[in-house]
Short mmCIF file of C-alpha atoms and ligand atoms in Angstrom, two decimals:
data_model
loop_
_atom_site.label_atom_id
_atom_site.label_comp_id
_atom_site.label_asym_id
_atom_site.label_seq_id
_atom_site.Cartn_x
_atom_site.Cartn_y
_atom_site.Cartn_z
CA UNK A 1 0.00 0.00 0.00
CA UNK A 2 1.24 3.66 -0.58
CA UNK A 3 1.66 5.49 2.52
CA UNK A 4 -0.44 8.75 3.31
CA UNK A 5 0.09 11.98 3.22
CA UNK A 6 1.39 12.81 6.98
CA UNK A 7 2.46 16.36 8.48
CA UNK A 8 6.61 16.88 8.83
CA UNK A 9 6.01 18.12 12.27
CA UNK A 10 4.58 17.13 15.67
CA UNK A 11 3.07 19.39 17.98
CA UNK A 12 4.69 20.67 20.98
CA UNK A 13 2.64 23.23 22.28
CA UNK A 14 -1.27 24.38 21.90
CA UNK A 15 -3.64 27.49 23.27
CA UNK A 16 -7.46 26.47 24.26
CA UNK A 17 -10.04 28.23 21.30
CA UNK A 18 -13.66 28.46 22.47
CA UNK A 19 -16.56 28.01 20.24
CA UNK A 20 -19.32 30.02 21.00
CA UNK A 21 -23.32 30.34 20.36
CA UNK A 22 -25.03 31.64 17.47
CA UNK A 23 -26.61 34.28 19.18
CA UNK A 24 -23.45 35.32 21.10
CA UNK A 25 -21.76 35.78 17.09
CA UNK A 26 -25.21 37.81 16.08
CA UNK A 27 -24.02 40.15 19.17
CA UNK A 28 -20.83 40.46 18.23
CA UNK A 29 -20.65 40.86 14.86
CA UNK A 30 -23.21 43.72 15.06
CA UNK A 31 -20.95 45.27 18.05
CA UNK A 32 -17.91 45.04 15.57
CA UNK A 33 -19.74 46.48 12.50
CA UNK A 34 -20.10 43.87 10.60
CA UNK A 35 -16.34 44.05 10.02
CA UNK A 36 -14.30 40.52 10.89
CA UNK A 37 -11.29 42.67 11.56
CA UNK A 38 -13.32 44.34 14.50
CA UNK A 39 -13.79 41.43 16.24
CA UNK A 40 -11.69 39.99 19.67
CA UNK A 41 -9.70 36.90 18.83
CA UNK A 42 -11.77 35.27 21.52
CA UNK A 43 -15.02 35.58 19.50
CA UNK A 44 -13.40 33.55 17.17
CA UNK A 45 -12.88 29.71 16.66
CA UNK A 46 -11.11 29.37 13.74
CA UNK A 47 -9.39 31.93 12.82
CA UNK A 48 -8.70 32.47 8.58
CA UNK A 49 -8.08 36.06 8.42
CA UNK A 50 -4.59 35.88 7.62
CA UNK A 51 -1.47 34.07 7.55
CA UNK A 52 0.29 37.27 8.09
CA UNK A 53 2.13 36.82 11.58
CA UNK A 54 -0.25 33.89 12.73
CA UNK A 55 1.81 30.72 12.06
CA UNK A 56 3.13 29.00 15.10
CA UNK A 57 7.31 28.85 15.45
CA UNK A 58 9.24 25.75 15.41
CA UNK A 59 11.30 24.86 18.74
CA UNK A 60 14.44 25.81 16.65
CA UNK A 61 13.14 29.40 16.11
CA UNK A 62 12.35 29.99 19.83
CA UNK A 63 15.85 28.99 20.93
CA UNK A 64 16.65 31.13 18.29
CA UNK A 65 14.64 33.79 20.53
CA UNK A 66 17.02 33.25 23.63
CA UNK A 67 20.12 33.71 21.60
CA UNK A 68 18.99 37.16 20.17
CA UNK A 69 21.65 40.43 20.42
CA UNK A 70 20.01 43.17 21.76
CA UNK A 71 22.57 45.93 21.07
CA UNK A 72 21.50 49.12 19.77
CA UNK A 73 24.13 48.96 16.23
CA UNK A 74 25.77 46.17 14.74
CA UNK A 75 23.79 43.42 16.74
CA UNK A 76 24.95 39.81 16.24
CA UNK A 77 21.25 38.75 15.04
CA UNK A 78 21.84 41.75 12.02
CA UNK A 79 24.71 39.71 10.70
CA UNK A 80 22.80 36.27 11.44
CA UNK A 81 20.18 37.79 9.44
CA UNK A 82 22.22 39.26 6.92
CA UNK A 83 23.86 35.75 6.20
CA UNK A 84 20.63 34.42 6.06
CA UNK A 85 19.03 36.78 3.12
CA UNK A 86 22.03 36.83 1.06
CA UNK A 87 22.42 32.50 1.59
CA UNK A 88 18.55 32.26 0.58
CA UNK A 89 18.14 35.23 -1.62
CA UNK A 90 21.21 36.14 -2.89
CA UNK A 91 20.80 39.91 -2.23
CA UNK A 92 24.12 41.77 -0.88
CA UNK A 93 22.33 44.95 0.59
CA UNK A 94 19.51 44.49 3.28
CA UNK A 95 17.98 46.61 5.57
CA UNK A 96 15.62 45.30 8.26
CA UNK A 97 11.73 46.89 8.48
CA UNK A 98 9.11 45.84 11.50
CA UNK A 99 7.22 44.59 8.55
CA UNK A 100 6.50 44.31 5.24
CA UNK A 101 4.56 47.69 4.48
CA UNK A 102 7.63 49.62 5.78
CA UNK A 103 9.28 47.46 3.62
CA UNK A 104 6.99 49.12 0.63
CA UNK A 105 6.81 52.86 2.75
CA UNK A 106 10.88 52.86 2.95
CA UNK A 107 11.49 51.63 -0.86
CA UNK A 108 8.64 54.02 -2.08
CA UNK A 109 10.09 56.93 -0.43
CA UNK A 110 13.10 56.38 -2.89
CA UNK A 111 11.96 55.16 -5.52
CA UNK A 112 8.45 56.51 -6.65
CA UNK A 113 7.35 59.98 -7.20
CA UNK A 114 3.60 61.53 -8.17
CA UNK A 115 2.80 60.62 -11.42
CA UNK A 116 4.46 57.35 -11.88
CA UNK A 117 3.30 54.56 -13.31
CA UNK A 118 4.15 51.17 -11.26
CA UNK A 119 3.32 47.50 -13.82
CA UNK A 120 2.78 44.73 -11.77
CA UNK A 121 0.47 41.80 -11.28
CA UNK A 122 -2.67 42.85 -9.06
CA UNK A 123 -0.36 44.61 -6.22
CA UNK A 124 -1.46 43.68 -2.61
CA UNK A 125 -3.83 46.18 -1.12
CA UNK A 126 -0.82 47.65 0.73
CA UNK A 127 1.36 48.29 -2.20
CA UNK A 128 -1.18 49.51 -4.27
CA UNK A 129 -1.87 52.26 -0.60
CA UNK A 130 1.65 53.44 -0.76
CA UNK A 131 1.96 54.24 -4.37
CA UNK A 132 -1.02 55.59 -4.49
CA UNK A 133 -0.30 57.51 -1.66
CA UNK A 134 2.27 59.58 -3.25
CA UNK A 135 0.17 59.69 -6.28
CA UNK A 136 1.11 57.34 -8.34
CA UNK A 137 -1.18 54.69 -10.32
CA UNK A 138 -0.55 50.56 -9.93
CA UNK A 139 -1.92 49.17 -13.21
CA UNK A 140 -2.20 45.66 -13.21
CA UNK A 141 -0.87 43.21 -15.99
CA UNK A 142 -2.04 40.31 -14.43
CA UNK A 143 -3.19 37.61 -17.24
CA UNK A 144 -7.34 37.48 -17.77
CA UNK A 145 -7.47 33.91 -16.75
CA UNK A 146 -6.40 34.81 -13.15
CA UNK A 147 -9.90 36.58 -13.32
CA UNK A 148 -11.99 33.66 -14.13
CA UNK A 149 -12.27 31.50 -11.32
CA UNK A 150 -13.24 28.16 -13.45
CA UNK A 151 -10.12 28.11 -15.25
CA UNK A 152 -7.20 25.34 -14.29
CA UNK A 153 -4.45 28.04 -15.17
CA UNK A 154 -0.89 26.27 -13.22
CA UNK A 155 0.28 29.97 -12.89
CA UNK A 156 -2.76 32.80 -12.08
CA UNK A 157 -0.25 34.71 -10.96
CA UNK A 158 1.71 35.38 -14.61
CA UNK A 159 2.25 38.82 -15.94
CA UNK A 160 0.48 39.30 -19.33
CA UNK A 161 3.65 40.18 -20.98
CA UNK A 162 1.45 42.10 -24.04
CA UNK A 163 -0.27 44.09 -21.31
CA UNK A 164 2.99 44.70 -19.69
CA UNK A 165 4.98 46.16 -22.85
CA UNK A 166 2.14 48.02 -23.60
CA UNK A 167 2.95 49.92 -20.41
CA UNK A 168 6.45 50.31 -21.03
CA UNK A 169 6.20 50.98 -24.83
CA UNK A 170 3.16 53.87 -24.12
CA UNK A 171 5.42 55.67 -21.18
CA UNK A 172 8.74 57.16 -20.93
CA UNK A 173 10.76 55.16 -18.53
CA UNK A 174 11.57 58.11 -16.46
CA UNK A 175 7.59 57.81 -15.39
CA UNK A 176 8.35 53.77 -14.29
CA UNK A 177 10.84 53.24 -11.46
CA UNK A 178 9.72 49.81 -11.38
CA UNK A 179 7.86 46.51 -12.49
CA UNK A 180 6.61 45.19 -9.22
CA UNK A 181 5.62 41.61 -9.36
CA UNK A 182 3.86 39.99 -6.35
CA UNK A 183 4.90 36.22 -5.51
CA UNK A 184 2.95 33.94 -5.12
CA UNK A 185 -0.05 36.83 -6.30
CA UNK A 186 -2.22 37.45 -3.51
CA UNK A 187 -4.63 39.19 -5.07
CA UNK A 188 -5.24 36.55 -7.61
CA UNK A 189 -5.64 33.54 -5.06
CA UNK A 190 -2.12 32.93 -3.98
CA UNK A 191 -1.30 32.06 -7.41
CA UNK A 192 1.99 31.30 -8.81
CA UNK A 193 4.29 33.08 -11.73
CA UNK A 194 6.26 30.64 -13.85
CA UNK A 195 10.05 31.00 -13.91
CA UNK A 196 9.50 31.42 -17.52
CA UNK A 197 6.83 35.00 -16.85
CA UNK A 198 9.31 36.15 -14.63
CA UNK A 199 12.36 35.65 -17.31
CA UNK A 200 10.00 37.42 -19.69
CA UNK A 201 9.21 40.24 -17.33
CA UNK A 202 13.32 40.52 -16.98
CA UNK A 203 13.72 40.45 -20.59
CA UNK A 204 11.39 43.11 -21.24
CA UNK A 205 12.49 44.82 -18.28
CA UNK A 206 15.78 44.95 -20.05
CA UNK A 207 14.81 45.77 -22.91
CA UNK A 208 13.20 49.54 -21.64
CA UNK A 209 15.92 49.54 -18.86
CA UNK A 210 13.49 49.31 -16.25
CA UNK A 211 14.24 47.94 -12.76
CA UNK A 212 12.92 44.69 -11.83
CA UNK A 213 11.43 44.07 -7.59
CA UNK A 214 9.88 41.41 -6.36
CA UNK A 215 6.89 41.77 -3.48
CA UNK A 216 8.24 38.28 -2.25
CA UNK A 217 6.13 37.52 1.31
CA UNK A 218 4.75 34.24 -0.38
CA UNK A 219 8.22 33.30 -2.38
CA UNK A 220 9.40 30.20 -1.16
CA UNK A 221 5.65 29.17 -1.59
CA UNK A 222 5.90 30.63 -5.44
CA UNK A 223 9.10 27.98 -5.54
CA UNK A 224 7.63 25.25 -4.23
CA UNK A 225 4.65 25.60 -7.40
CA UNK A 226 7.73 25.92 -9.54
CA UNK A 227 8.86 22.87 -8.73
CA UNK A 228 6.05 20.58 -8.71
CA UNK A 229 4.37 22.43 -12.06
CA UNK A 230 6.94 24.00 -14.16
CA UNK A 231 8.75 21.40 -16.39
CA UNK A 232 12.37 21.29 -15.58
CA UNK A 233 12.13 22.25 -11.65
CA UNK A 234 11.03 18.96 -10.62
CA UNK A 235 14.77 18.25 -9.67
CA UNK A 236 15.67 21.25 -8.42
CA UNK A 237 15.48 22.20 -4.96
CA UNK A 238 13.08 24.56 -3.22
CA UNK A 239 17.24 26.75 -2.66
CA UNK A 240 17.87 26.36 -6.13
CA UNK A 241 14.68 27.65 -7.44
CA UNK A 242 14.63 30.70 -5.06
CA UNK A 243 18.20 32.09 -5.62
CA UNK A 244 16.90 31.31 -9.99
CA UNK A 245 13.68 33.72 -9.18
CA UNK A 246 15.74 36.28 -7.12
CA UNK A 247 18.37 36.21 -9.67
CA UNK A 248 15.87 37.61 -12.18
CA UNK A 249 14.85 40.86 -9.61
CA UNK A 250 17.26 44.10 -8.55
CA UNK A 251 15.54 43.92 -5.32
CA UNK A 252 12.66 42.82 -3.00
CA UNK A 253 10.58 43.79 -0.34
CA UNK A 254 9.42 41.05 2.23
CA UNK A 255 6.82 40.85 4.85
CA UNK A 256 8.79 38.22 6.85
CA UNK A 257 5.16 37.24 8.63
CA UNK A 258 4.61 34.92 5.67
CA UNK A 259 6.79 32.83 4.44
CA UNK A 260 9.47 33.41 7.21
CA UNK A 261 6.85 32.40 9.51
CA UNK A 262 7.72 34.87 12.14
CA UNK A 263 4.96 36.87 14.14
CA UNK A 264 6.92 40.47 13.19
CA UNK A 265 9.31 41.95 10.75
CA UNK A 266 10.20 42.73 7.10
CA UNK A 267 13.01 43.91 5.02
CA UNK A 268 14.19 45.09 2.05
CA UNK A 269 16.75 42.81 -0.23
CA UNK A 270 18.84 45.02 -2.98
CA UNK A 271 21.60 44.76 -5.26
CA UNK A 272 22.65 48.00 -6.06
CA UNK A 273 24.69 50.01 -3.29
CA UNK A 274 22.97 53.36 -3.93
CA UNK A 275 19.53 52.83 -3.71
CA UNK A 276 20.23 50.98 -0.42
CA UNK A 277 21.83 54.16 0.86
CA UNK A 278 19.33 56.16 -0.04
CA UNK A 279 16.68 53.83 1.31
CA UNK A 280 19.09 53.81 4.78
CA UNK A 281 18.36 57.17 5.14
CA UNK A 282 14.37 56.60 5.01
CA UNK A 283 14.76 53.51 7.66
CA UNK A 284 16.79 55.20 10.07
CA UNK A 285 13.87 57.98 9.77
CA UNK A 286 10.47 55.63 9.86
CA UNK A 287 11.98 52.30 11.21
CA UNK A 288 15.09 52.29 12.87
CA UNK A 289 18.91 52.40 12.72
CA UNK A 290 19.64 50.34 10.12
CA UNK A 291 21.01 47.42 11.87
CA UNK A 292 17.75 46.57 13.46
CA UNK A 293 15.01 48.68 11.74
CA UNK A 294 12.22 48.25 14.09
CA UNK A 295 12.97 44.31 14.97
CA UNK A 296 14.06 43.03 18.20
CA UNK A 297 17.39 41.07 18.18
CA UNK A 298 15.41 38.03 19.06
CA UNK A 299 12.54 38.49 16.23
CA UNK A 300 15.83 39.00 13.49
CA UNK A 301 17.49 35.56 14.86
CA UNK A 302 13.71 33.58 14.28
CA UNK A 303 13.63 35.34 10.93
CA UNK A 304 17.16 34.01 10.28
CA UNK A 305 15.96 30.20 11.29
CA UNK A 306 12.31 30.81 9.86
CA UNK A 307 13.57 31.23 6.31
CA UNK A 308 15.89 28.21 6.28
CA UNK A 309 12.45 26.22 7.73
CA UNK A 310 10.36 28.17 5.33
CA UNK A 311 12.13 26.79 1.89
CA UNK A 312 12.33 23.24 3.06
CA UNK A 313 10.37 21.25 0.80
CA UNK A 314 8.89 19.22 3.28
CA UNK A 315 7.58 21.77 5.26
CA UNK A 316 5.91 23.68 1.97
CA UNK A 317 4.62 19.95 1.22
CA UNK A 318 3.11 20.01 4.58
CA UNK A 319 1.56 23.68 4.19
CA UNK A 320 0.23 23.54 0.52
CA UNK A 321 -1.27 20.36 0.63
CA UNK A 322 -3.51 21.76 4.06
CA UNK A 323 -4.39 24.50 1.93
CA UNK A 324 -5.71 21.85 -1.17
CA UNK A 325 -7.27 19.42 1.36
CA UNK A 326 -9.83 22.45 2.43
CA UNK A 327 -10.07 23.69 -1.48
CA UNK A 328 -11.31 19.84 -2.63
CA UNK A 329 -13.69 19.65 0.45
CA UNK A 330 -15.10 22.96 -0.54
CA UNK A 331 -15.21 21.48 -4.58
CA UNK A 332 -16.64 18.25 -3.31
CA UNK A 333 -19.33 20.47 -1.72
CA UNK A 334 -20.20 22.27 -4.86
CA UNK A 335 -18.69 25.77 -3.37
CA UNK A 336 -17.02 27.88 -6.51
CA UNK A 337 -13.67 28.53 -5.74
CA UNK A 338 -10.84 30.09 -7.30
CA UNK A 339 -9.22 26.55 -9.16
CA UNK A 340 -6.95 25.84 -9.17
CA UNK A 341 -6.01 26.26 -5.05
CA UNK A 342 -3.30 28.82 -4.13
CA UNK A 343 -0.32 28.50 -1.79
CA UNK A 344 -1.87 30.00 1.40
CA UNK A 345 -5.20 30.26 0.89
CA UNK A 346 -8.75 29.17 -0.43
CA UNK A 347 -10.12 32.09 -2.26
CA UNK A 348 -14.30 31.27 -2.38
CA UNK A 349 -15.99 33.24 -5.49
CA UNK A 350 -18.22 35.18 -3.68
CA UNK A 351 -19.84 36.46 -6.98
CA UNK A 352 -20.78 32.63 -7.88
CA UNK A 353 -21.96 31.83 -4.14
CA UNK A 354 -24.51 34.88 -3.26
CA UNK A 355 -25.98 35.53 -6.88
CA UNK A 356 -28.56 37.00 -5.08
CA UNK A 357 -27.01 40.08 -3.75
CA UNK A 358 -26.44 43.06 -5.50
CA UNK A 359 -22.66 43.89 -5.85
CA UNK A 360 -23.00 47.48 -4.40
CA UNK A 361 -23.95 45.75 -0.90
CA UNK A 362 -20.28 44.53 -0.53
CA UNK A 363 -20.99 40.54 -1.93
CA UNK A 364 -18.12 39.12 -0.24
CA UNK A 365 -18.23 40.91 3.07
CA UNK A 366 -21.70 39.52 2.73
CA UNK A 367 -20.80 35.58 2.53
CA UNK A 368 -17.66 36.49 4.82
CA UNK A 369 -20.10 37.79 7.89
CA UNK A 370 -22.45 34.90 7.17
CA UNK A 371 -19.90 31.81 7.56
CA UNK A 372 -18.99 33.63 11.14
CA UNK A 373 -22.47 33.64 12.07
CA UNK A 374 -22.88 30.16 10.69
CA UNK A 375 -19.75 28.65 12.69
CA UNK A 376 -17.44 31.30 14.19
CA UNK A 377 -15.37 31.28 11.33
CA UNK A 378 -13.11 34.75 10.41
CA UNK A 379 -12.46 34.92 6.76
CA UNK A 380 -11.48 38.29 4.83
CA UNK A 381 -12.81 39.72 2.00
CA UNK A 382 -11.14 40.79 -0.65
CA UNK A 383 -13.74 42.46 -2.64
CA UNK A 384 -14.79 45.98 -3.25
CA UNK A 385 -14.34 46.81 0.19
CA UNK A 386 -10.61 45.88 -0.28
CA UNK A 387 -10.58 48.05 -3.56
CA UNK A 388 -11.35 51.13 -2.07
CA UNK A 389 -12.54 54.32 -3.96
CA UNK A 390 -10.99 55.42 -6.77
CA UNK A 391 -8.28 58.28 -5.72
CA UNK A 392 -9.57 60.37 -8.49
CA UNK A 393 -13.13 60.10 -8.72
CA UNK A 394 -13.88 59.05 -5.41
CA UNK A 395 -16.78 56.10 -6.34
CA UNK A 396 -16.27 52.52 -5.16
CA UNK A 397 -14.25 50.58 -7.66
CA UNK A 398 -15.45 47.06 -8.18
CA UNK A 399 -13.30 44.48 -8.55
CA UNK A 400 -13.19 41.31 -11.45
CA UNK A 401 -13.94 39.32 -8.70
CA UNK A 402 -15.62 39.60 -4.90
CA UNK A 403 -13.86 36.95 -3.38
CA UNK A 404 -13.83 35.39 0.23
CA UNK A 405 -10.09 34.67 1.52
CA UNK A 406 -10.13 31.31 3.92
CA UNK A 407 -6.51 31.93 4.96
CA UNK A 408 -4.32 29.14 6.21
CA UNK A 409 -1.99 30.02 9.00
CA UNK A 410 1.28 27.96 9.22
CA UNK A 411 1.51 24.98 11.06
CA UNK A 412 -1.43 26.10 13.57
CA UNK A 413 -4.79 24.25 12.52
CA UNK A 414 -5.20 20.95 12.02
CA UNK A 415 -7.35 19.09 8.76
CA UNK A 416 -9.96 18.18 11.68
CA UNK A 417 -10.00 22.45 11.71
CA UNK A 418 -10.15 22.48 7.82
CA UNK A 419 -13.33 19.78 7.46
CA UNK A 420 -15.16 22.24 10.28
CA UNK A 421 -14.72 24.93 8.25
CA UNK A 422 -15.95 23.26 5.24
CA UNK A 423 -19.18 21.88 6.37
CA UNK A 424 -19.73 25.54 8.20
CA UNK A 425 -19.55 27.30 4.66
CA UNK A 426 -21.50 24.04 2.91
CA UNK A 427 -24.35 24.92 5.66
CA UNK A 428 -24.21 28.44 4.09
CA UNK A 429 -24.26 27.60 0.59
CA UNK A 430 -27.35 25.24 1.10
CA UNK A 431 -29.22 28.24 2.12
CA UNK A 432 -27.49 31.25 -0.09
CA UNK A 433 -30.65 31.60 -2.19
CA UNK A 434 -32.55 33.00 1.10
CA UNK A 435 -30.15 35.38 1.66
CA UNK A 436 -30.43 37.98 -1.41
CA UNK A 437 -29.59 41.40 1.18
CA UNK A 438 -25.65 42.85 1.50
CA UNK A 439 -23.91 45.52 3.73
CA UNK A 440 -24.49 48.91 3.53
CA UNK A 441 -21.43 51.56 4.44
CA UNK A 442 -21.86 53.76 7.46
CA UNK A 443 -18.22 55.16 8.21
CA UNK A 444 -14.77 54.31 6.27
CA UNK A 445 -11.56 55.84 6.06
CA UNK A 446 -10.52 57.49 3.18
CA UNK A 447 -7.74 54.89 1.61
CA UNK A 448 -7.12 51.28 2.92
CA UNK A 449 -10.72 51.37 4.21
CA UNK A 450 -11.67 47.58 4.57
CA UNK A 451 -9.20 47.55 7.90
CA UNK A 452 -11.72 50.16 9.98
CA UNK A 453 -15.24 50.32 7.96
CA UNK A 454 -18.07 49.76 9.54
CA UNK A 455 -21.27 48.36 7.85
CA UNK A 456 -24.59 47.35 8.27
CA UNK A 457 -27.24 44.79 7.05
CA UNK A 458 -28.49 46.58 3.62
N1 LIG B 501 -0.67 40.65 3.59
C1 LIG B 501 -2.53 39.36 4.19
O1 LIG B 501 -3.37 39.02 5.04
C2 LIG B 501 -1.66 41.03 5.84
C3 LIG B 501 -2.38 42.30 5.84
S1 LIG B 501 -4.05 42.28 5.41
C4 LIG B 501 -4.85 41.40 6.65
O2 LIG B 501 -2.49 38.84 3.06
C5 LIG B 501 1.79 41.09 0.22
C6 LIG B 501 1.71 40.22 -1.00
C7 LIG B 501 1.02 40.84 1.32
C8 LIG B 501 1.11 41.69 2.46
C9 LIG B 501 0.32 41.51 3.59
C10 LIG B 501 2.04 42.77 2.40
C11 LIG B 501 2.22 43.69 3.57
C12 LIG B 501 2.77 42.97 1.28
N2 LIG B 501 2.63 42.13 0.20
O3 LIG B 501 1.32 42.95 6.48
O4 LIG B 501 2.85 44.87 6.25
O5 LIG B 501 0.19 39.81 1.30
O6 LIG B 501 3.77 42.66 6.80
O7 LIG B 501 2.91 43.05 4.57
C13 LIG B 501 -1.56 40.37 4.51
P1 LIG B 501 2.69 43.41 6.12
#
């Protein structure tokens, strides 16, 4: 017989989570605003909001923690760390950030100026807030099947590279300090770009002598889908593949809460000396000095150990197969989800789901409030609450797709956890044609809203 699929880790450690009672949720929810994000963790029993910080650290890292260098400059855990990023990334120049939209802020500062135009595939909500924060326009290349959530597209992810020369052909290059390409894409389901996208996205970048960075929180995930998709990978190791995708980038930005499954930190990976001076100047003035940039000594060593763990193949085995086993209970269910299933989480077509509701009453948010109520479930939308108002005209934008994120934290929940969750959004779908009413907005911030908005039942 072929042996089953089994987890690469035992469990060491665990924290009590309480369910709770329907009504209790009802309370809550309507306390909170009918925002997930307003919520206590306690009024929570599964917990899919993010994977950003959540995932639980291996013994290794917290010994790690004891070992940390708490001097001011030129702490040991800087150099550990240092080693660590050029080893697995191959980048000389780093500077530390407390996480990774400092990462963005400190880069930005340098790099982008009002006006600009940034190519990328669907930047992450932060991204897209700090260049358009200093007035600047993301415009997304991302390939149309990413925005179809029946294809079986291996890479969702991919840059359309006609979309993308289009871009660079139409503008002067002085107006484009950068292609930013997000990996795996986040926006598009925690989808993958090939090796070979990326090569093209080099070659073109090349070709207009445009800069090349990567948004890489989700890399080592990105590598493991290279591996077991691309042809030619399949012998390769998880290392290998990494240091081939960084080779292809001048820098990166990294919110080490992902894939370096830490709880804190960031930084920025470059190869040219200059910029990183110039962005020294910017940490040392929003972060840090620049040997710890807002991280503890402690939090650098983890890092150090979390992103040797995080590009072992066994542990991305472990982590992306958790992720499929709750996509194919969803399919088996009949729940539309973005196919095929991304490297950190299950991204539910909200659209598909609630036909009934009308997409100006915030779809996703919608289905997102309902699976609480249904079983004290936290998912995020990433919707047209996520997509803010235009920065011009000031109307909602709304999306390709009104998705529901059921985000996988590392190493925390177990596939008893994932079934839960399943049957709790199954119970939903059975009834979604009785529920044809949305959210309505009663107070939002002006960019970045979907963090603090606060809705109510249309
Ligand atoms: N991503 C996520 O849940 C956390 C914030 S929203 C709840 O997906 C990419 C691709 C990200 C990302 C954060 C950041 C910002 C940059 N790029 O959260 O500042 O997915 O460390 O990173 C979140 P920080």
């Amino acid at each position: 017989m072929q042996l089953p699929f089994a987890e690469s880790y035992k469990i060491k450690m665990v924290e009590t989570i309480r369910k709770s009672r329907r009504e209790e949720r009802e309370k809550w929810i309507s306390a909170a605003g009918y925002n997930l994000f307003n919520l206590k963790s306690e009024q929570v029993f599964i917990d899919l909001l993010t994977d950003s910080g959540t995932g639980a650290m291996s013994d290794r890292q917290w010994s790690e923690m004891m070992l940390g260098d708490e001097s001011y400059a030129g702490a040991s855990s800087f150099y550990k760390l240092k080693n660590a990023i050029k080893d697995i990334t191959g980048f000389e120049y780093f500077l530390p950030t407390h996480q990774g939209r400092a990462a963005e802020n400190v880069l930005f500062s340098v790099l982008i100026k009002e006006g600009d135009l940034i190519p990328g595939n669907a930047h992450f909500d932060t991204t897209k807030g700090h260049i358009e924060y200093r007035k600047a326009f993301a415009v997304d290349c991302t390939i149309d099947e990413a925005y179809d959530t029946t294809i079986e597209h291996p890479y969702k992810g991919n840059v359309d590279v006609e979309k993308l020369e289009k871009v660079l052909r139409e503008n002067p290059p002085s107006r484009i300090p950068m292609i930013l390409i997000t990996l795996t894409c986040n926006t598009s389901g925690g989808q993958p770009v090939s090796m070979e996208n990326l090569k093209q996205v080099r070659s073109l970048a090349d070709k207009y002598g445009i800069r090349v960075f990567f948004d890489s929180a989700r890399f080592a995930e990105n590598a493991y889908f290279i591996k077991t998709r691309e042809e030619g990978y399949r012998n390769k190791t998880i290392r290998e593949i990494v240091h081939e995708m960084f080779s292809l980038a001048d820098g990166m930005t990294m919110s080490s809460k992902k894939d370096a499954i830490v709880n804190m930190g960031g930084f920025i990976g470059l190869r040219d000396e200059e910029t990183f001076r110039k962005a020294s100047v910017f940490n040392i003035l929003f972060e840090g000095y620049i040997t710890y940039g807002g991280m503890a000594g402690r939090d650098m060593n983890a890092l150090a150990q979390g992103l040797y763990e995080g590009t072992e193949y066994d542990y991305l085995e472990t982590r992306v197969k958790q992720v499929e086993y709750l996509g194919n209970r969803l399919i088996e269910f009949g729940i539309p989800i973005q196919r095929p299933v991304g490297g950190h989480a299950v991204f539910v077509d909200a659209g598909r789901f609630l036909t009934g509701v009308p997409r100006e009453e915030f779809v996703a948010q919608t289905l997102a409030v309902q699976l609480y109520l249904e079983g004290g479930v936290r998912g995020v939308e990433i919707g047209a609450l996520l997509a803010d108002r235009d920065p011009v005209t000031r109307r909602n934008r709304f999306p390709k797709l009104e998705l529901l994120r059921l985000t996988i934290p590392r190493r925390v929940y177990t596939n008893n956890h994932m079934d839960y969750v399943a049957v709790s959004l199954a119970n939903v779908f059975e009834r979604r044609t009785h529920i044809t009413r949305g959210m309505r907005l009663i107070k939002e911030a002006p960019i970045m809203r979907h963090f603090t908005v606060e809705l109510m039942p249309a």
